[in-house]
Amino acid sequence: GSRSAALQLDTGDASAFDAFVTTLRDTLREWGADRFDYLVNNAGNSHHNRIENTTEAELDALYNIHFKGVFFLTQKLLPLIRDGGRIVNVSSGLTRIIVPESGPYGSMKAAVETLTRYLAKELGPRRIAVNVVAPGAVETDFSGGIVRDNPEMNRRIGEMTALGRPGVPDDIGPMIASLLSEDNRWINAQRIEVSGGLAI
């Protein structure tokens, strides 16, 4: 009974955002609406390299997707978000857990966590709550599926996690959904790590 639309967007290319917003406006009008309720900034890519070896091109790519894209897409969508809506940014456990060759990636996610708090403050008068969810290691295609498809890596992460296993997508989605619900309307400007107790 629900309607949905898949709209293509490269979040690493800010020059495409204006056209995306126009397409989104047109889609909303087709549905008889002019606003939407929730924005979840979840796009990303992985990167594994030591800080001393990371190239400018690699860092620019991380910046464009993980920070610049989040910043400007959110900025351009703010006029379309209904007052009282919600924004959830997706970060990473790697802002807390220091893993070799994850410094550039973790640093960009840390910037998103700081941006989240500033957004929460600035959007408070519109009653828009802004939070960040930081997953731990999850069994997905991310990083070439290394957590899901490498039994040794999977075992090691399980041993490092209080609940004894890596995460799965269904561990993360409900947390994000709960932050969008009225039940958690008073949670704002928070970083919530969803990792099963990884590296505690």
mmCIF file of C-alpha atoms in Angstrom:
data_model
loop_
_atom_site.group_PDB
_atom_site.id
_atom_site.type_symbol
_atom_site.label_atom_id
_atom_site.label_comp_id
_atom_site.label_asym_id
_atom_site.label_seq_id
_atom_site.Cartn_x
_atom_site.Cartn_y
_atom_site.Cartn_z
ATOM 1 C CA GLY A 1 0.000 0.000 0.000
ATOM 2 C CA SER A 2 3.006 2.315 -0.003
ATOM 3 C CA ARG A 3 4.484 4.230 -2.906
ATOM 4 C CA SER A 4 8.188 4.627 -3.558
ATOM 5 C CA ALA A 5 10.511 6.046 -6.165
ATOM 6 C CA ALA A 6 14.150 5.290 -6.931
ATOM 7 C CA LEU A 7 15.975 8.467 -7.945
ATOM 8 C CA GLN A 8 19.552 8.140 -9.154
ATOM 9 C CA LEU A 9 22.180 10.284 -7.443
ATOM 10 C CA ASP A 10 25.961 10.299 -7.192
ATOM 11 C CA THR A 11 26.528 11.772 -3.731
ATOM 12 C CA GLY A 12 30.185 12.357 -4.590
ATOM 13 C CA ASP A 13 29.215 14.890 -7.284
ATOM 14 C CA ALA A 14 27.734 18.000 -5.680
ATOM 15 C CA SER A 15 27.157 19.546 -9.108
ATOM 16 C CA ALA A 16 24.362 16.989 -9.611
ATOM 17 C CA PHE A 17 22.420 17.993 -6.506
ATOM 18 C CA ASP A 18 20.350 20.821 -8.032
ATOM 19 C CA ALA A 19 18.994 18.527 -10.736
ATOM 20 C CA PHE A 20 18.269 15.875 -8.117
ATOM 21 C CA VAL A 21 16.318 18.346 -5.989
ATOM 22 C CA THR A 22 14.264 19.353 -9.054
ATOM 23 C CA THR A 23 13.462 15.698 -9.770
ATOM 24 C CA LEU A 24 12.546 15.153 -6.130
ATOM 25 C CA ARG A 25 10.238 18.199 -6.140
ATOM 26 C CA ASP A 26 8.506 16.861 -9.257
ATOM 27 C CA THR A 27 8.097 13.440 -7.657
ATOM 28 C CA LEU A 28 6.623 14.936 -4.502
ATOM 29 C CA ARG A 29 4.154 16.974 -6.572
ATOM 30 C CA GLU A 30 3.058 13.804 -8.373
ATOM 31 C CA TRP A 31 2.209 12.421 -4.947
ATOM 32 C CA GLY A 32 0.361 15.588 -3.918
ATOM 33 C CA ALA A 33 3.044 16.727 -1.488
ATOM 34 C CA ASP A 34 5.588 19.519 -1.271
ATOM 35 C CA ARG A 35 7.630 18.285 1.679
ATOM 36 C CA PHE A 36 9.087 15.042 3.035
ATOM 37 C CA ASP A 37 9.706 13.939 6.606
ATOM 38 C CA TYR A 38 13.006 12.075 6.856
ATOM 39 C CA LEU A 39 16.497 12.291 5.395
ATOM 40 C CA VAL A 40 18.992 9.478 5.998
ATOM 41 C CA ASN A 41 22.487 10.225 4.689
ATOM 42 C CA ASN A 42 23.832 6.701 4.205
ATOM 43 C CA ALA A 43 25.922 6.783 1.008
ATOM 44 C CA GLY A 44 29.574 5.872 1.338
ATOM 45 C CA ASN A 45 32.585 3.969 0.112
ATOM 46 C CA SER A 46 35.420 2.258 1.920
ATOM 47 C CA HIS A 47 39.077 3.203 2.029
ATOM 48 C CA HIS A 48 42.041 1.378 3.517
ATOM 49 C CA ASN A 49 45.388 3.125 3.452
ATOM 50 C CA ARG A 50 47.829 4.539 5.942
ATOM 51 C CA ILE A 51 47.769 8.307 6.387
ATOM 52 C CA GLU A 52 51.345 8.555 5.123
ATOM 53 C CA ASN A 53 50.410 6.760 1.885
ATOM 54 C CA THR A 54 46.994 8.268 1.157
ATOM 55 C CA THR A 55 47.008 10.349 -2.016
ATOM 56 C CA GLU A 56 45.286 13.672 -2.544
ATOM 57 C CA ALA A 57 42.934 11.995 -5.024
ATOM 58 C CA GLU A 58 41.952 9.362 -2.449
ATOM 59 C CA LEU A 59 41.315 11.974 0.222
ATOM 60 C CA ASP A 60 39.308 14.134 -2.189
ATOM 61 C CA ALA A 61 37.118 11.146 -3.081
ATOM 62 C CA LEU A 62 36.474 10.426 0.603
ATOM 63 C CA TYR A 63 35.734 14.091 1.274
ATOM 64 C CA ASN A 64 33.343 14.409 -1.657
ATOM 65 C CA ILE A 65 31.239 11.397 -0.645
ATOM 66 C CA HIS A 66 31.480 11.347 3.131
ATOM 67 C CA PHE A 67 31.464 15.020 4.064
ATOM 68 C CA LYS A 68 30.929 17.443 1.195
ATOM 69 C CA GLY A 69 28.122 15.319 -0.207
ATOM 70 C CA VAL A 70 26.379 15.064 3.174
ATOM 71 C CA PHE A 71 26.816 18.791 3.800
ATOM 72 C CA PHE A 72 25.516 20.126 0.503
ATOM 73 C CA LEU A 73 22.817 17.527 -0.134
ATOM 74 C CA THR A 74 21.387 18.250 3.311
ATOM 75 C CA GLN A 75 21.669 21.987 2.699
ATOM 76 C CA LYS A 76 19.817 21.780 -0.607
ATOM 77 C CA LEU A 77 17.107 19.505 0.796
ATOM 78 C CA LEU A 78 16.399 21.577 3.918
ATOM 79 C CA PRO A 79 13.631 23.618 2.208
ATOM 80 C CA LEU A 80 11.841 20.356 1.387
ATOM 81 C CA ILE A 81 12.064 18.786 4.859
ATOM 82 C CA ARG A 82 8.907 19.261 6.883
ATOM 83 C CA ASP A 83 9.226 21.148 10.169
ATOM 84 C CA GLY A 84 9.348 18.537 12.913
ATOM 85 C CA GLY A 85 11.111 16.085 10.605
ATOM 86 C CA ARG A 86 14.243 14.044 11.228
ATOM 87 C CA ILE A 87 17.730 13.718 9.797
ATOM 88 C CA VAL A 88 19.962 10.714 10.494
ATOM 89 C CA ASN A 89 23.560 10.707 9.343
ATOM 90 C CA VAL A 90 25.452 7.429 9.191
ATOM 91 C CA SER A 91 28.968 7.452 10.604
ATOM 92 C CA SER A 92 31.195 4.570 11.715
ATOM 93 C CA GLY A 93 32.560 2.857 14.776
ATOM 94 C CA LEU A 94 35.944 3.873 13.328
ATOM 95 C CA THR A 95 35.566 7.346 14.837
ATOM 96 C CA ARG A 96 35.999 5.654 18.247
ATOM 97 C CA ILE A 97 37.923 2.475 17.470
ATOM 98 C CA ILE A 98 41.342 3.135 15.961
ATOM 99 C CA VAL A 99 42.094 0.558 13.261
ATOM 100 C CA PRO A 100 45.260 0.718 11.123
ATOM 101 C CA GLU A 101 44.742 2.152 7.633
ATOM 102 C CA SER A 102 41.374 3.682 8.589
ATOM 103 C CA GLY A 103 42.525 7.185 9.558
ATOM 104 C CA PRO A 104 41.383 9.099 6.450
ATOM 105 C CA TYR A 105 37.986 7.380 6.412
ATOM 106 C CA GLY A 106 37.467 7.714 10.170
ATOM 107 C CA SER A 107 38.394 11.389 10.036
ATOM 108 C CA MET A 108 35.718 12.134 7.439
ATOM 109 C CA LYS A 109 33.128 10.310 9.519
ATOM 110 C CA ALA A 110 34.214 12.280 12.585
ATOM 111 C CA ALA A 111 33.528 15.458 10.604
ATOM 112 C CA VAL A 112 30.001 14.183 9.905
ATOM 113 C CA GLU A 113 29.485 13.597 13.625
ATOM 114 C CA THR A 114 30.449 17.205 14.366
ATOM 115 C CA LEU A 115 28.240 18.462 11.524
ATOM 116 C CA THR A 116 25.344 16.511 13.045
ATOM 117 C CA ARG A 117 25.545 18.445 16.303
ATOM 118 C CA TYR A 118 25.709 21.784 14.507
ATOM 119 C CA LEU A 119 22.715 20.848 12.351
ATOM 120 C CA ALA A 120 20.765 19.866 15.465
ATOM 121 C CA LYS A 121 21.451 23.282 16.977
ATOM 122 C CA GLU A 122 20.660 25.291 13.851
ATOM 123 C CA LEU A 123 17.528 23.327 12.961
ATOM 124 C CA GLY A 124 16.141 23.314 16.505
ATOM 125 C CA PRO A 125 13.778 26.230 15.780
ATOM 126 C CA ARG A 126 12.196 24.064 13.060
ATOM 127 C CA ARG A 127 11.914 21.117 15.501
ATOM 128 C CA ILE A 128 14.050 18.968 13.193
ATOM 129 C CA ALA A 129 16.004 16.408 15.240
ATOM 130 C CA VAL A 130 19.397 15.403 13.844
ATOM 131 C CA ASN A 131 21.308 12.358 15.072
ATOM 132 C CA VAL A 132 24.124 10.120 13.910
ATOM 133 C CA VAL A 133 24.193 6.320 13.895
ATOM 134 C CA ALA A 134 27.651 4.738 13.975
ATOM 135 C CA PRO A 135 27.631 1.061 12.948
ATOM 136 C CA GLY A 136 30.415 -1.285 13.896
ATOM 137 C CA ALA A 137 31.575 -4.072 11.584
ATOM 138 C CA VAL A 138 28.583 -5.279 9.556
ATOM 139 C CA GLU A 139 28.205 -8.198 7.170
ATOM 140 C CA THR A 140 27.554 -6.342 3.890
ATOM 141 C CA ASP A 141 29.231 -5.711 0.527
ATOM 142 C CA PHE A 142 31.208 -2.877 2.164
ATOM 143 C CA SER A 143 35.000 -3.186 1.804
ATOM 144 C CA GLY A 144 34.503 -5.964 -0.696
ATOM 145 C CA GLY A 145 32.385 -7.983 1.733
ATOM 146 C CA ILE A 146 35.390 -8.671 3.971
ATOM 147 C CA VAL A 147 33.353 -9.008 7.176
ATOM 148 C CA ARG A 148 30.710 -11.193 5.557
ATOM 149 C CA ASP A 149 32.853 -13.322 3.244
ATOM 150 C CA ASN A 150 36.145 -13.761 5.118
ATOM 151 C CA PRO A 151 35.631 -16.404 7.869
ATOM 152 C CA GLU A 152 38.802 -15.401 9.717
ATOM 153 C CA MET A 153 37.857 -11.723 9.788
ATOM 154 C CA ASN A 154 34.320 -12.621 10.823
ATOM 155 C CA ARG A 155 35.645 -14.755 13.687
ATOM 156 C CA ARG A 156 38.079 -12.085 14.891
ATOM 157 C CA ILE A 157 35.384 -9.420 14.963
ATOM 158 C CA GLY A 158 33.074 -11.761 16.850
ATOM 159 C CA GLU A 159 35.784 -12.277 19.463
ATOM 160 C CA MET A 160 36.149 -8.494 19.847
ATOM 161 C CA THR A 161 32.396 -7.947 20.279
ATOM 162 C CA ALA A 162 30.611 -8.307 23.614
ATOM 163 C CA LEU A 163 27.608 -9.978 21.949
ATOM 164 C CA GLY A 164 29.885 -12.415 20.146
ATOM 165 C CA ARG A 165 29.327 -11.705 16.449
ATOM 166 C CA PRO A 166 29.608 -9.031 13.754
ATOM 167 C CA GLY A 167 26.539 -6.995 12.919
ATOM 168 C CA VAL A 168 24.058 -7.670 10.132
ATOM 169 C CA PRO A 169 22.006 -5.077 8.234
ATOM 170 C CA ASP A 170 18.910 -5.879 10.294
ATOM 171 C CA ASP A 171 20.811 -4.760 13.406
ATOM 172 C CA ILE A 172 21.262 -1.269 11.950
ATOM 173 C CA GLY A 173 18.026 -0.540 10.078
ATOM 174 C CA PRO A 174 15.708 -0.753 13.112
ATOM 175 C CA MET A 175 17.918 1.666 15.039
ATOM 176 C CA ILE A 176 17.685 4.216 12.238
ATOM 177 C CA ALA A 177 13.930 3.650 11.929
ATOM 178 C CA SER A 178 13.489 4.175 15.660
ATOM 179 C CA LEU A 179 15.196 7.566 15.458
ATOM 180 C CA LEU A 180 12.700 8.573 12.786
ATOM 181 C CA SER A 181 9.731 7.584 14.941
ATOM 182 C CA GLU A 182 7.714 9.717 17.304
ATOM 183 C CA ASP A 183 8.733 7.384 20.138
ATOM 184 C CA ASN A 184 12.240 8.897 20.027
ATOM 185 C CA ARG A 185 11.273 12.478 19.188
ATOM 186 C CA TRP A 186 13.296 13.823 22.142
ATOM 187 C CA ILE A 187 16.612 12.275 21.070
ATOM 188 C CA ASN A 188 18.650 14.976 19.355
ATOM 189 C CA ALA A 189 22.314 15.740 18.589
ATOM 190 C CA GLN A 190 23.404 12.244 19.674
ATOM 191 C CA ARG A 191 25.930 9.744 18.356
ATOM 192 C CA ILE A 192 24.506 6.256 18.794
ATOM 193 C CA GLU A 193 26.912 3.418 18.145
ATOM 194 C CA VAL A 194 25.287 0.188 16.978
ATOM 195 C CA SER A 195 28.080 -2.352 17.246
ATOM 196 C CA GLY A 196 27.071 -5.049 19.728
ATOM 197 C CA GLY A 197 29.750 -3.752 22.081
ATOM 198 C CA LEU A 198 32.724 -3.846 19.713
ATOM 199 C CA ALA A 199 36.102 -3.174 21.341
ATOM 200 C CA ILE A 200 34.804 -2.131 24.759
#
